[in-house]
Structure formats: C-alpha cells, structure tokens
mmCIF file of C-alpha atoms in Angstrom:
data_model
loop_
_atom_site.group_PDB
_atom_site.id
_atom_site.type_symbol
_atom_site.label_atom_id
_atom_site.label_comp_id
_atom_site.label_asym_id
_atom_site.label_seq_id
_atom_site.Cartn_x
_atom_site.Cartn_y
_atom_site.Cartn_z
ATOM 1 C CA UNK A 1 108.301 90.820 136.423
ATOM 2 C CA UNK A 2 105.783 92.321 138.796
ATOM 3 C CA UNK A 3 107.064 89.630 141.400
ATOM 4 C CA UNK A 4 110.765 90.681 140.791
ATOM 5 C CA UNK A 5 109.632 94.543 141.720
ATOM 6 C CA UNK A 6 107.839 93.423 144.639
ATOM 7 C CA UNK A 7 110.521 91.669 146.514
ATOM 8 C CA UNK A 8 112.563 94.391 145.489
ATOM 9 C CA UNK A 9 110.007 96.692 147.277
ATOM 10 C CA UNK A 10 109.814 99.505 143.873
ATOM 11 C CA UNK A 11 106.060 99.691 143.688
ATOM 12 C CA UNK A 12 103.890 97.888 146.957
ATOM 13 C CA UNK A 13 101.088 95.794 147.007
ATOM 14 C CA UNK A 14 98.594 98.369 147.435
ATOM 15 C CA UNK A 15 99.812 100.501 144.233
ATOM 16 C CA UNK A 16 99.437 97.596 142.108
ATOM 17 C CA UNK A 17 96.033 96.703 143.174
ATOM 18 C CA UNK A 18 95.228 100.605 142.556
ATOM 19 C CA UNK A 19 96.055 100.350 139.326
ATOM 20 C CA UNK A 20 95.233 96.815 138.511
ATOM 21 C CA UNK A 21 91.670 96.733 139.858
ATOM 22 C CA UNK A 22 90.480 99.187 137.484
ATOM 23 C CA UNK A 23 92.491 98.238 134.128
ATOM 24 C CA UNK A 24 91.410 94.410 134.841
ATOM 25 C CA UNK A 25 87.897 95.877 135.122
ATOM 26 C CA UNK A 26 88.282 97.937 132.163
ATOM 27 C CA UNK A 27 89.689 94.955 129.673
ATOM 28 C CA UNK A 28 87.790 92.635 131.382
ATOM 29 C CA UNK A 29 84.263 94.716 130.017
ATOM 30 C CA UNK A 30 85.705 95.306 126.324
ATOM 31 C CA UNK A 31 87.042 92.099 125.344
ATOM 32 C CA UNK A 32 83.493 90.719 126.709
ATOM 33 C CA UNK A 33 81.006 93.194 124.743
ATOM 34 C CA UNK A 34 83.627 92.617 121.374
ATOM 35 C CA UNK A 35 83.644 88.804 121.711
ATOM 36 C CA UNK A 36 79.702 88.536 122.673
ATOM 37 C CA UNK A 37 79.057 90.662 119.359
ATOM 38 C CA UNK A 38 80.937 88.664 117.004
ATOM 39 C CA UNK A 39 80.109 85.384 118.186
ATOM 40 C CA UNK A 40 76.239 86.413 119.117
ATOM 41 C CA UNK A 41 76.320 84.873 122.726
ATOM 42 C CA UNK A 42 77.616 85.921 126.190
ATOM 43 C CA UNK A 43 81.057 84.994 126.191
ATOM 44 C CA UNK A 44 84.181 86.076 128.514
ATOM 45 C CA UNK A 45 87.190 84.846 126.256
ATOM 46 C CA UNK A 46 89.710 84.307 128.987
ATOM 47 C CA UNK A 47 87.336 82.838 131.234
ATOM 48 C CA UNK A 48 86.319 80.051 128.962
ATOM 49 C CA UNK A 49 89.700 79.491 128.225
ATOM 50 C CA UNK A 50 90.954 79.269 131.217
ATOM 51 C CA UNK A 51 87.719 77.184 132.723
ATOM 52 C CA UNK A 52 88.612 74.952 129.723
ATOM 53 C CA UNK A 53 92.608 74.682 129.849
ATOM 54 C CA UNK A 54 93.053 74.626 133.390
ATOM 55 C CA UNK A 55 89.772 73.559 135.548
ATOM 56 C CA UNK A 56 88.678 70.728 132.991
ATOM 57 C CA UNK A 57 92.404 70.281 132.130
ATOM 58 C CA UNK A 58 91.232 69.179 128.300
ATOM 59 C CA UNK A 59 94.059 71.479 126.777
ATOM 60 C CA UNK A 60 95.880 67.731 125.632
ATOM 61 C CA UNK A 61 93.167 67.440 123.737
ATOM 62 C CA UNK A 62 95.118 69.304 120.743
ATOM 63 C CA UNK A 63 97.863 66.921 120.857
ATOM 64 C CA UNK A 64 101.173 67.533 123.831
ATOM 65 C CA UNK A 65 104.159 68.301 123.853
ATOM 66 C CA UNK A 66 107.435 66.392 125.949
ATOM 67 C CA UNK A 67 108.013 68.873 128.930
ATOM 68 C CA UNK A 68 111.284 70.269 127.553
ATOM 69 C CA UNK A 69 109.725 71.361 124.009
ATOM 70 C CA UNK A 70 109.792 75.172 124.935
ATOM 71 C CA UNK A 71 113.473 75.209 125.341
ATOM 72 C CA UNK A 72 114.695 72.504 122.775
ATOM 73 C CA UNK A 73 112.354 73.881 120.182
ATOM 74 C CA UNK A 74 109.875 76.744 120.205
ATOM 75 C CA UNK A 75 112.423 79.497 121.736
ATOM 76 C CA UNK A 76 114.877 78.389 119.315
ATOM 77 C CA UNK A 77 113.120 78.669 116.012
ATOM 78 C CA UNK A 78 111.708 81.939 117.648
ATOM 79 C CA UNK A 79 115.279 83.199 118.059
ATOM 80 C CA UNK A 80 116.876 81.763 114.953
ATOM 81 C CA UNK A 81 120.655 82.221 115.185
ATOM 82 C CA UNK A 82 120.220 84.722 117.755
ATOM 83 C CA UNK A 83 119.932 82.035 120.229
ATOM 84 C CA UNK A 84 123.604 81.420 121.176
ATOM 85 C CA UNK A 85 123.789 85.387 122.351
ATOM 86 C CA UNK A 86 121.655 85.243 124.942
ATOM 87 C CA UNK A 87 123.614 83.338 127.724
ATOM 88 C CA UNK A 88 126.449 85.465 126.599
ATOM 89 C CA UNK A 89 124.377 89.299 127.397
ATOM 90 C CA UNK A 90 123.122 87.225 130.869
ATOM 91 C CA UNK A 91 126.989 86.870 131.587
ATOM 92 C CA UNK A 92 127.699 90.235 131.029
ATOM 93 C CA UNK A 93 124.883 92.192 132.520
ATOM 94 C CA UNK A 94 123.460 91.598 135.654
ATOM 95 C CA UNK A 95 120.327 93.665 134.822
ATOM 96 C CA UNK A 96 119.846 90.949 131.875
ATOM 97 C CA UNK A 97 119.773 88.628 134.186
ATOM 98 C CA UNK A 98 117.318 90.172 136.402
ATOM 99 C CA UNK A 99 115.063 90.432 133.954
ATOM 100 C CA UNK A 100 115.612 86.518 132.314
ATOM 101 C CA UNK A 101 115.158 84.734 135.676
ATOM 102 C CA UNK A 102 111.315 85.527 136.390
ATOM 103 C CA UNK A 103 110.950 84.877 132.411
ATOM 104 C CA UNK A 104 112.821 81.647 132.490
ATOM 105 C CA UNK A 105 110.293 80.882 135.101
ATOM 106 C CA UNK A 106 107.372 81.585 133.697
ATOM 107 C CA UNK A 107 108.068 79.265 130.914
ATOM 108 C CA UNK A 108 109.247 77.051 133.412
ATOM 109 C CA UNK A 109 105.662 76.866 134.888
ATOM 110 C CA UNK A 110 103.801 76.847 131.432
ATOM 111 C CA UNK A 111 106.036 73.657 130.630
ATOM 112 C CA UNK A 112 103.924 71.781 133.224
ATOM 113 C CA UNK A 113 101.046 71.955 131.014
ATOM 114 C CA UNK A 114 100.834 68.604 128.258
ATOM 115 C CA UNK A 115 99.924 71.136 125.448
ATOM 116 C CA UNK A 116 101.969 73.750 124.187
ATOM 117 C CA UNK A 117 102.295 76.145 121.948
ATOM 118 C CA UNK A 118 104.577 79.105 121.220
ATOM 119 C CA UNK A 119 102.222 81.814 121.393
ATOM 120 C CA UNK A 120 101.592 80.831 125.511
ATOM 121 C CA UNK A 121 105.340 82.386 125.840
ATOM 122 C CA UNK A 122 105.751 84.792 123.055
ATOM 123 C CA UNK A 123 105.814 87.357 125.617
ATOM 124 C CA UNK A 124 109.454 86.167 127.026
ATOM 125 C CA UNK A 125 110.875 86.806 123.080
ATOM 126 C CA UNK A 126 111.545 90.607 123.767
ATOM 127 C CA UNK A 127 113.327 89.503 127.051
ATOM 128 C CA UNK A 128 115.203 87.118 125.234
ATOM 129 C CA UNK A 129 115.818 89.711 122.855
ATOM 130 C CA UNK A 130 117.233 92.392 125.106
ATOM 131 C CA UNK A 131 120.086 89.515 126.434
ATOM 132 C CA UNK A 132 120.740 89.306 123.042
ATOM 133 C CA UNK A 133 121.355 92.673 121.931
ATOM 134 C CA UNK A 134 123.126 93.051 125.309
ATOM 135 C CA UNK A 135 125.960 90.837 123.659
ATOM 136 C CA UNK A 136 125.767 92.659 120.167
ATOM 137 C CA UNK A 137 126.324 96.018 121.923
ATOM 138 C CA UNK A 138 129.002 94.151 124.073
ATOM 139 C CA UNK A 139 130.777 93.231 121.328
ATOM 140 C CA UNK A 140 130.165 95.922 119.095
ATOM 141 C CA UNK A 141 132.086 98.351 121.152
ATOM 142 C CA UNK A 142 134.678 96.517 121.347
ATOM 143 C CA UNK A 143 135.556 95.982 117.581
ATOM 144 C CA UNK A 144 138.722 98.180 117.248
ATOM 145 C CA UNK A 145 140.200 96.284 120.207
ATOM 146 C CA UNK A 146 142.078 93.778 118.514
ATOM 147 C CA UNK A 147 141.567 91.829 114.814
ATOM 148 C CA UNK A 148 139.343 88.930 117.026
ATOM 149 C CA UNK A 149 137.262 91.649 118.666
ATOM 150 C CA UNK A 150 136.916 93.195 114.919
ATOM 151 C CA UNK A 151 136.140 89.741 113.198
ATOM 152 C CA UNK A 152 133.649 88.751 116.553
ATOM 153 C CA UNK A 153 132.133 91.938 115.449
ATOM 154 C CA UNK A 154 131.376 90.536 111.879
ATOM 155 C CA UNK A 155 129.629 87.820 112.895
ATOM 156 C CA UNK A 156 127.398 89.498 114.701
ATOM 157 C CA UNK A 157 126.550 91.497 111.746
ATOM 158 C CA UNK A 158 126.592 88.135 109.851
ATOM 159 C CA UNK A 159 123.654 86.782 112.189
ATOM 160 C CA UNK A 160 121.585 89.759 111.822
ATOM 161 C CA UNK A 161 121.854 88.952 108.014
ATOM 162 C CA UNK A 162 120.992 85.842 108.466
ATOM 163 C CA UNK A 163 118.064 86.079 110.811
ATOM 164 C CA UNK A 164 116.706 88.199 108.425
ATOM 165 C CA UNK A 165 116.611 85.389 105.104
ATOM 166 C CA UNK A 166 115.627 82.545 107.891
ATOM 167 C CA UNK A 167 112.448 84.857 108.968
ATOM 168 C CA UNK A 168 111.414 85.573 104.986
ATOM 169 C CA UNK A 169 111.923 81.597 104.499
ATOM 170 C CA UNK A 170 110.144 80.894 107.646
ATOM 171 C CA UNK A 171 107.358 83.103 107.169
ATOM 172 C CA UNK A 172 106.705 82.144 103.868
ATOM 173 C CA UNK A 173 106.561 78.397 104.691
ATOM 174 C CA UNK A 174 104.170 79.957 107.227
ATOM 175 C CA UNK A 175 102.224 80.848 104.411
ATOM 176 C CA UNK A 176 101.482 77.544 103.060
ATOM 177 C CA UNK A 177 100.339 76.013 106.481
ATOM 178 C CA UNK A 178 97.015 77.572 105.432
ATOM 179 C CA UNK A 179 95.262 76.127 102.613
ATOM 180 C CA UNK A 180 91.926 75.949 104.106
ATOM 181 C CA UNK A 181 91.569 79.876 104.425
ATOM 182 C CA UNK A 182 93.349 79.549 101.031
ATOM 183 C CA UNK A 183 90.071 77.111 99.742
ATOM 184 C CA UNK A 184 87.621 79.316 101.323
ATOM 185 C CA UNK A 185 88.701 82.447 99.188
ATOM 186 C CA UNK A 186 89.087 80.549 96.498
ATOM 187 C CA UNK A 187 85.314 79.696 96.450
ATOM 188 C CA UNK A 188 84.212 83.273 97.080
ATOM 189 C CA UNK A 189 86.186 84.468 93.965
ATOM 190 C CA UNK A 190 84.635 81.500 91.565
ATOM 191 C CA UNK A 191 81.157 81.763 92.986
ATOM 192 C CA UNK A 192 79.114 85.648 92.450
ATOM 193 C CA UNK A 193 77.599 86.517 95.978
ATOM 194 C CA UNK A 194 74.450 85.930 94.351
ATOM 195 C CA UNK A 195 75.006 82.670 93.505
ATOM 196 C CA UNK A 196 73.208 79.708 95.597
ATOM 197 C CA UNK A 197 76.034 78.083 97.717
ATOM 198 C CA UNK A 198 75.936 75.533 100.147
ATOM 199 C CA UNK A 199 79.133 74.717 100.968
ATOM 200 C CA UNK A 200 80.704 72.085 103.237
ATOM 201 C CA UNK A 201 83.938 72.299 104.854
ATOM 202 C CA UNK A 202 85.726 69.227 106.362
ATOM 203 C CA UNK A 203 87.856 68.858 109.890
ATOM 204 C CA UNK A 204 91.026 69.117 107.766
ATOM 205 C CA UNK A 205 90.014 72.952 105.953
ATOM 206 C CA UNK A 206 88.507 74.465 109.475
ATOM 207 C CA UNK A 207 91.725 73.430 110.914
ATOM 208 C CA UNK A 208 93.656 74.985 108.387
ATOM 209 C CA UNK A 209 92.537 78.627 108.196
ATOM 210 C CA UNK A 210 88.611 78.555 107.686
ATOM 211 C CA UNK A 211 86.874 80.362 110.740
ATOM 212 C CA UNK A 212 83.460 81.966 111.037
ATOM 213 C CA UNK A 213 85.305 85.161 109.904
ATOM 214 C CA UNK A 214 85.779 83.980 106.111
ATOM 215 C CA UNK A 215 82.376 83.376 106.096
ATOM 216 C CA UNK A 216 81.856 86.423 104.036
ATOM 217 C CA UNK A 217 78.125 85.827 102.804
ATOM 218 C CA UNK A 218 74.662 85.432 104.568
ATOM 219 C CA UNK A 219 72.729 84.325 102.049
ATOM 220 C CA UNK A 220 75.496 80.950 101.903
ATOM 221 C CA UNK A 221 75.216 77.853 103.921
ATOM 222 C CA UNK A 222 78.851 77.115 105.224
ATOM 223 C CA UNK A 223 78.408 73.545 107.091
ATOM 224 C CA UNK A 224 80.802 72.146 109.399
ATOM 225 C CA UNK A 225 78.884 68.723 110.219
ATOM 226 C CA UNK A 226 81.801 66.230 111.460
ATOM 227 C CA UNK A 227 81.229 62.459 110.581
ATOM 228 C CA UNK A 228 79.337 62.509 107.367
ATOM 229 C CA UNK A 229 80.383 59.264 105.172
ATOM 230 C CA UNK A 230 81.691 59.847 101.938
ATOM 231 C CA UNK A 231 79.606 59.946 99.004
ATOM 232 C CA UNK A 232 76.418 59.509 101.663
ATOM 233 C CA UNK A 233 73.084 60.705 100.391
ATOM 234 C CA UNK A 234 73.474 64.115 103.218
ATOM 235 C CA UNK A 235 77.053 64.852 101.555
ATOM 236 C CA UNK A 236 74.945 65.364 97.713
ATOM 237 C CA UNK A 237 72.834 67.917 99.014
ATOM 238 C CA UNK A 238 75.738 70.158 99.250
ATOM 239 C CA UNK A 239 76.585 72.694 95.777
ATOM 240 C CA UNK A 240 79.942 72.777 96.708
ATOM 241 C CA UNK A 241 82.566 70.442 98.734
ATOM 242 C CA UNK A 242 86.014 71.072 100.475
ATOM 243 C CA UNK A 243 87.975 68.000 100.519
ATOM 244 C CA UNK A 244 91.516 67.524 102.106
ATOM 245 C CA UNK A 245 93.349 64.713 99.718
ATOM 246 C CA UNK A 246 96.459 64.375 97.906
ATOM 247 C CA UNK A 247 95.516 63.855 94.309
ATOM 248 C CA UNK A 248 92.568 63.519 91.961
ATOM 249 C CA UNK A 249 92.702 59.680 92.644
ATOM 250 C CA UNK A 250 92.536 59.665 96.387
ATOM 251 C CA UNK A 251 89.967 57.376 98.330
ATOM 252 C CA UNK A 252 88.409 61.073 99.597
ATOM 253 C CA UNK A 253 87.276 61.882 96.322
ATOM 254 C CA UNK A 254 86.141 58.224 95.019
ATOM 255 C CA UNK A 255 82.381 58.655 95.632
ATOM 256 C CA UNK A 256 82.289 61.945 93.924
ATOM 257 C CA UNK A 257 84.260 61.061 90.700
ATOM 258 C CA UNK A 258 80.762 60.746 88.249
ATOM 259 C CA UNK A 259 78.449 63.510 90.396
ATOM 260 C CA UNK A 260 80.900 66.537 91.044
ATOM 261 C CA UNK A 261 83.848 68.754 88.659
ATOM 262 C CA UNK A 262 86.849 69.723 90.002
ATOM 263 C CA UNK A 263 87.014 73.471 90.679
ATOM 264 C CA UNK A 264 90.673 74.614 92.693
ATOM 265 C CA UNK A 265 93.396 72.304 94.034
ATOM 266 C CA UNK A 266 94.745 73.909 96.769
ATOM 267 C CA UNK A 267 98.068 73.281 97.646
ATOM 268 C CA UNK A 268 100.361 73.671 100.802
ATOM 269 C CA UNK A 269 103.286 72.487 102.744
ATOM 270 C CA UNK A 270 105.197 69.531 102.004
ATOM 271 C CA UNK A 271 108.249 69.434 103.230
ATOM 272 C CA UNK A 272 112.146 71.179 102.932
ATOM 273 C CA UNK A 273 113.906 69.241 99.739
ATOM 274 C CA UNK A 274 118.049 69.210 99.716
ATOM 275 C CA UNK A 275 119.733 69.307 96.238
ATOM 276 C CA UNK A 276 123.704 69.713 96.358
ATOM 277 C CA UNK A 277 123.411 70.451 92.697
ATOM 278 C CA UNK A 278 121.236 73.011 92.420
ATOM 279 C CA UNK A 279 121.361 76.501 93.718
ATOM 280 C CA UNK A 280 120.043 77.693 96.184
ATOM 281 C CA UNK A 281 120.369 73.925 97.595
ATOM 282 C CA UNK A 282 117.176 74.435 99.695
ATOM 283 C CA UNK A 283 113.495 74.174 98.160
ATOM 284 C CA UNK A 284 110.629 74.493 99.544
ATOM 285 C CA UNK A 285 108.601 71.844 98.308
ATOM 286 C CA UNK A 286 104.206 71.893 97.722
ATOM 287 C CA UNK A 287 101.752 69.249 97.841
ATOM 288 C CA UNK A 288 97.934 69.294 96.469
ATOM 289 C CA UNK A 289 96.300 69.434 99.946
ATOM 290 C CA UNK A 290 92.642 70.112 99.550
ATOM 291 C CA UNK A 291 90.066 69.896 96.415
ATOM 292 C CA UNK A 292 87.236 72.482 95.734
ATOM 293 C CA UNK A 293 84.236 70.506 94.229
ATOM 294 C CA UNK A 294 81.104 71.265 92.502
ATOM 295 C CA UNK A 295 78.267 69.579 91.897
ATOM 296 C CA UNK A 296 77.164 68.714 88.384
ATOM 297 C CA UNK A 297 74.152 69.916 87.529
ATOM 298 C CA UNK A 298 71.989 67.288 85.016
ATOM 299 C CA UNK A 299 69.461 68.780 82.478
ATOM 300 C CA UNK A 300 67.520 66.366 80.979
ATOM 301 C CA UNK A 301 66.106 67.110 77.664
ATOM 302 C CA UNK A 302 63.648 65.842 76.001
ATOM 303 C CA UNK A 303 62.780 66.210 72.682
ATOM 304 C CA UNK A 304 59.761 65.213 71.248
ATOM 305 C CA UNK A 305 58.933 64.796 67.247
ATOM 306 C CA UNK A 306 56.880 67.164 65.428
ATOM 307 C CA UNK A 307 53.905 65.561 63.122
ATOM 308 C CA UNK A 308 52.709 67.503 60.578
ATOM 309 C CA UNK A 309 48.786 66.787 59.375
#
C-alpha cells in the first residue's frame, strides 16, 4: 500500500521516513522490554524471527507448503463463501482494484517462502473483504431492478448466512486442535497448588497448546526433555506424565500400565463424518488424543505380631 501511494506521489519519501523513524523506534523499544520480561533474556521478537526465517532460511523446518497453497487454500477457507465476490467488486470498482493489486503481491512474494501459514497474510483478509462487500453493495442496490437483480440479491443475503454457521463450525473445530493446553488445565484443576508436581510434557502436548504461559505454578517442575525412552528409569521420576496416544492400550502407555493411574483423557480432532441419514448430515467427530498420568504411590506396611508375657 505505501508503494501504491508513492508512485502515485500522495505522501513523499521524506514524510514517511518522518513518521516512520520514530514509530519504528517507538515499537521497536516496547515489544523488546515486554518480550525480555516474560521470557527473562534480551530478546528482539522480530529480529530473531526474521534472523531465523529469512537469514538461516530454517522456516521449512515446520513442514512447507506447494507454492500455490495461499490461493488454493488458506484465502479460501479464510473467505468461506465469500470468495467468489471478490473478482466480481475488482470488476466493478477500480478503487478495489487499486487496493487488491499491491495485496495480491504481497502474497505473491510470501509464496516464495517453503513454509506457510495463514497468519503471514491475514493482513490482505480486510482487502479481500472490501472487494467483497464492493459486490454486495453492487448488487444490493440494484434489487428492485428486475426479479434476477431481486433473487441475485438473496443470495447474497444467503452467503452472509452461511458464512456465519461455517465460522461457528470452523471455530469450534478450532477448538479441538488444542488438547495439550486442554491437558495442562486439566492437571492444574486435579492437582491443589500445594501439591508436589513434577510434570512432564511430551513434543505432541507443547505442540498442541502448552507454552511457558500455562505454566501457572513456581513451586512445579514442568519438563520438556525431548528423547526420553519410554518407561526409562528418568521418565519414573516424574509425579505426573502427558502422553499423546489413542487409547488405553497404545504402545505409548505400555511401560506405565503397572506403575502409573490414569487421570484425564483428553480428546481432540478427528475428522468431519458424513451420514445421509441423520440430521444435520455433518458431525464433527473426537478422538482420545493425549493421557494425563499419575504415578502410584506404594506404601508398604508392615505389621508385626504382638507377644504378650
């Protein structure tokens, strides 16, 4: 955008640095004392991001994407039905399309990089947005043309209607992509604050919604240690365990069938489940995805016999 206005000479080189210079300044000191507080070391967010994604190029690290995947995929689900409008507001208003072609771009450029993800272009979605609304209005005013015009109309209203059910399905299979954050709370509402805890979390619950921030005790041990074997003498030192598996009987939970109790089974997504007999056709289907354990704690007795003289 700031391109477009330059070659089209409405604010000048000089005015942005003027006001750039000091906001970039600004944000650039904020976002570095917050982030060096919470994570207790000197850290510039963007910087290491950027140093990590783009000098070291070690962003495929978290799995790629085919080059095409923004347009085919992650703008589509973003837009739902809304989608189809957008070419049709570009056609209609040139100002749409003023604003769509440094946008398109942008993604254009980010699709270069192996790994993708849809927050890297969120920003474009309001864009998109306005081309879309461009057609509603378009078509909205003309409703008491003719009975097409009216019935066009309809649809449009239709799509609104139906944008809105997609995003409450969609948000609450969003829901269910978190059963690690899901585990953590879990613990802290079986276990008193008081209550020795040392707990260890595997790749699969940290990737899933566990993050220094749910670590809501001091007095706990949360470990992260990657590579321990299964069962392994390090793994029973731990009270407590957070296992991803898919039932009580899975080769995860084996080694700790005699020593630790089931606490929680967590579940999460699955998958989307058709039934042409059943209303509403479309269910949203759950699968046990990780296992709260707790180790068994042995008291041994003994009882000795009493002699009287």
């Amino acid at each position: 955008m700031l391109l477009m206005d330059l070659a089209s000479r409405r604010v000048t080189v000089l005015r942005v640095l003027q006001t750039a210079i000091p906001a970039g300044l600004f944000a650039l000191a904020l976002t570095s004392v917050i982030d060096t507080y919470f994570w207790r070391r000197p850290l510039w967010p963007e910087g290491e991001v950027l140093w990590y994604n783009i000098v070291l190029n070690k962003s495929s690290n978290w799995g790629t994407m085919p080059f095409a995947w923004y347009f085919y995929s992650a703008i589509p689900r973003a837009m739902l039905s809304s989608v189809v409008l957008v070419p049709i507001g570009a056609a209609l208003d040139r100002r749409v399309r003023t604003l769509l072609l440094p946008s398109m771009l942008f993604v254009l450029v980010y699709s270069l990089l192996p790994h993708k993800e849809l927050r890297f272009i969120v920003y474009v979605v309001p864009v998109l947005n306005l081309a879309a609304a461009r057609a509603c209005s378009a078509i909205y005013e003309k409703r008491s043309v003719s009975v097409k015009h009216l019935l066009a109309c309809l649809v449009v209203l239709g799509h609104l209607i139906l944008n809105t059910m997609l995003s409450s399905d969609l948000l609450y299979v969003s829901s269910m992509n978190y059963p690690g954050g899901e585990a953590m709370g879990k613990l802290h509402q079986l276990e008193p604050k008081t209550e020795h805890v040392n707990v260890h979390v595997d790749v699969y619950t940290v990737q899933t919604g566990v993050s220094r921030f749910s670590q809501l005790h001091d007095n706990w041990i949360y470990n992260k240690t990657e590579g321990l074997q299964a069962g392994s003498w390090q793994m029973q030192q731990f009270t407590h365990l957070l296992i991803a598996a898919s039932n009580r009987n899975s080769e995860q939970l084996l080694p700790y069938a005699t020593t630790h109790s089931v606490q929680a089974i967590i579940s999460g997504y699955k998958g989307i489940r058709i039934d042409r007999h059943r209303f509403p056709f479309i269910f949203i289907e759950a699968e046990s995805k990780i296992f709260l354990l707790k180790k068994e704690t042995v008291v041994s007795v003994v009882t000795s016999n009493a002699y009287s003289s």
